[in-house]
């Protein structure tokens, strides 16, 4: 079975002060983040679109506290896990993610 890729982009995942650059992908059924350097321990991440409770904009921060950019999104899953990504076109990503929440 083939799964269609909807969107793919370079992104930075952030978890507190830790950050890792990689590729964020959205398919018909999943969100996938593959870090360029997996030694940092930030990814890879993969979860189903049906697990997403909410999606919204957030601030990309330096050192976990200093606002750097508004070009970021926060994905919260039903199990309360939270993923934050600094990414170009956050509004488009939000629209696509919300459209794919089942």
CSV table of C-alpha atoms in Angstrom, one decimal:
chain,number,residue,atom,x,y,z
A,1,UNK,CA,0.0,0.0,0.0
A,2,UNK,CA,1.4,3.4,-1.0
A,3,UNK,CA,1.0,6.5,1.2
A,4,UNK,CA,0.9,9.8,-0.6
A,5,UNK,CA,3.3,12.5,0.7
A,6,UNK,CA,1.4,15.8,1.2
A,7,UNK,CA,4.1,18.1,2.4
A,8,UNK,CA,7.8,17.9,3.3
A,9,UNK,CA,10.1,20.6,4.6
A,10,UNK,CA,13.3,21.3,6.5
A,11,UNK,CA,12.4,21.9,10.2
A,12,UNK,CA,14.0,22.3,13.6
A,13,UNK,CA,12.5,20.3,16.4
A,14,UNK,CA,12.9,21.9,19.8
A,15,UNK,CA,12.5,20.4,23.3
A,16,UNK,CA,13.4,23.0,25.9
A,17,UNK,CA,17.0,24.1,25.2
A,18,UNK,CA,17.7,21.1,22.9
A,19,UNK,CA,17.2,21.5,19.1
A,20,UNK,CA,17.8,19.4,16.1
A,21,UNK,CA,17.5,20.1,12.4
A,22,UNK,CA,15.9,17.6,10.1
A,23,UNK,CA,13.1,16.9,7.7
A,24,UNK,CA,9.4,17.1,8.6
A,25,UNK,CA,7.0,15.1,6.4
A,26,UNK,CA,3.2,14.9,6.3
A,27,UNK,CA,1.5,11.9,4.6
A,28,UNK,CA,-2.1,11.0,4.4
A,29,UNK,CA,-1.9,9.2,7.7
A,30,UNK,CA,1.3,10.2,9.6
A,31,UNK,CA,3.7,12.9,10.7
A,32,UNK,CA,7.3,12.0,10.5
A,33,UNK,CA,10.4,13.9,11.7
A,34,UNK,CA,13.8,12.6,10.8
A,35,UNK,CA,16.7,14.5,12.3
A,36,UNK,CA,19.9,15.0,10.2
A,37,UNK,CA,21.9,14.0,13.3
A,38,UNK,CA,20.3,11.2,15.3
A,39,UNK,CA,23.0,11.3,18.0
A,40,UNK,CA,21.2,14.2,19.7
A,41,UNK,CA,18.4,12.0,20.7
A,42,UNK,CA,15.7,14.3,19.2
A,43,UNK,CA,14.0,11.9,16.9
A,44,UNK,CA,13.2,10.3,14.7
A,45,UNK,CA,9.5,10.9,15.6
A,46,UNK,CA,6.6,9.3,13.9
A,47,UNK,CA,2.9,9.5,14.9
A,48,UNK,CA,-0.5,9.1,13.2
A,49,UNK,CA,-2.5,12.1,12.3
A,50,UNK,CA,-5.4,10.5,14.2
A,51,UNK,CA,-3.3,10.9,17.4
A,52,UNK,CA,-3.2,14.7,17.1
A,53,UNK,CA,-5.4,16.6,19.7
A,54,UNK,CA,-4.4,20.1,18.6
A,55,UNK,CA,-2.1,22.1,16.3
A,56,UNK,CA,-1.2,25.8,16.7
A,57,UNK,CA,1.5,28.4,16.3
A,58,UNK,CA,4.1,28.9,19.0
A,59,UNK,CA,7.4,30.7,19.3
A,60,UNK,CA,10.7,29.2,18.3
A,61,UNK,CA,13.1,29.9,21.2
A,62,UNK,CA,16.8,30.1,21.7
A,63,UNK,CA,18.1,28.5,24.8
A,64,UNK,CA,14.6,27.5,25.5
A,65,UNK,CA,13.6,31.0,26.7
A,66,UNK,CA,14.6,33.7,24.2
A,67,UNK,CA,12.0,34.1,21.4
A,68,UNK,CA,13.7,33.9,18.0
A,69,UNK,CA,10.8,33.4,15.6
A,70,UNK,CA,7.1,33.2,15.2
A,71,UNK,CA,7.6,30.6,12.4
A,72,UNK,CA,6.9,27.6,14.6
A,73,UNK,CA,4.1,25.1,15.3
A,74,UNK,CA,3.2,23.1,18.4
A,75,UNK,CA,1.5,19.6,17.9
A,76,UNK,CA,-0.1,18.2,20.9
A,77,UNK,CA,-1.2,14.5,20.9
A,78,UNK,CA,-4.1,13.0,22.8
A,79,UNK,CA,-1.5,11.3,25.1
A,80,UNK,CA,-0.3,14.8,26.1
A,81,UNK,CA,3.0,14.5,24.2
A,82,UNK,CA,4.0,17.9,22.7
A,83,UNK,CA,6.2,18.5,19.7
A,84,UNK,CA,7.4,21.9,18.6
A,85,UNK,CA,8.9,22.6,15.2
A,86,UNK,CA,10.4,25.8,13.8
A,87,UNK,CA,9.4,25.7,10.2
A,88,UNK,CA,8.7,27.9,7.2
A,89,UNK,CA,5.0,28.5,6.3
A,90,UNK,CA,3.6,27.5,9.7
A,91,UNK,CA,0.1,28.6,8.8
A,92,UNK,CA,0.1,26.3,5.8
A,93,UNK,CA,1.4,23.4,7.9
A,94,UNK,CA,-1.3,24.0,10.5
A,95,UNK,CA,-4.0,24.1,7.8
A,96,UNK,CA,-2.7,20.8,6.3
A,97,UNK,CA,-2.4,19.1,9.7
A,98,UNK,CA,-5.8,20.2,10.9
A,99,UNK,CA,-7.2,19.0,7.6
A,100,UNK,CA,-5.6,15.6,8.2
A,101,UNK,CA,-6.8,15.1,11.8
A,102,UNK,CA,-9.2,12.3,11.7
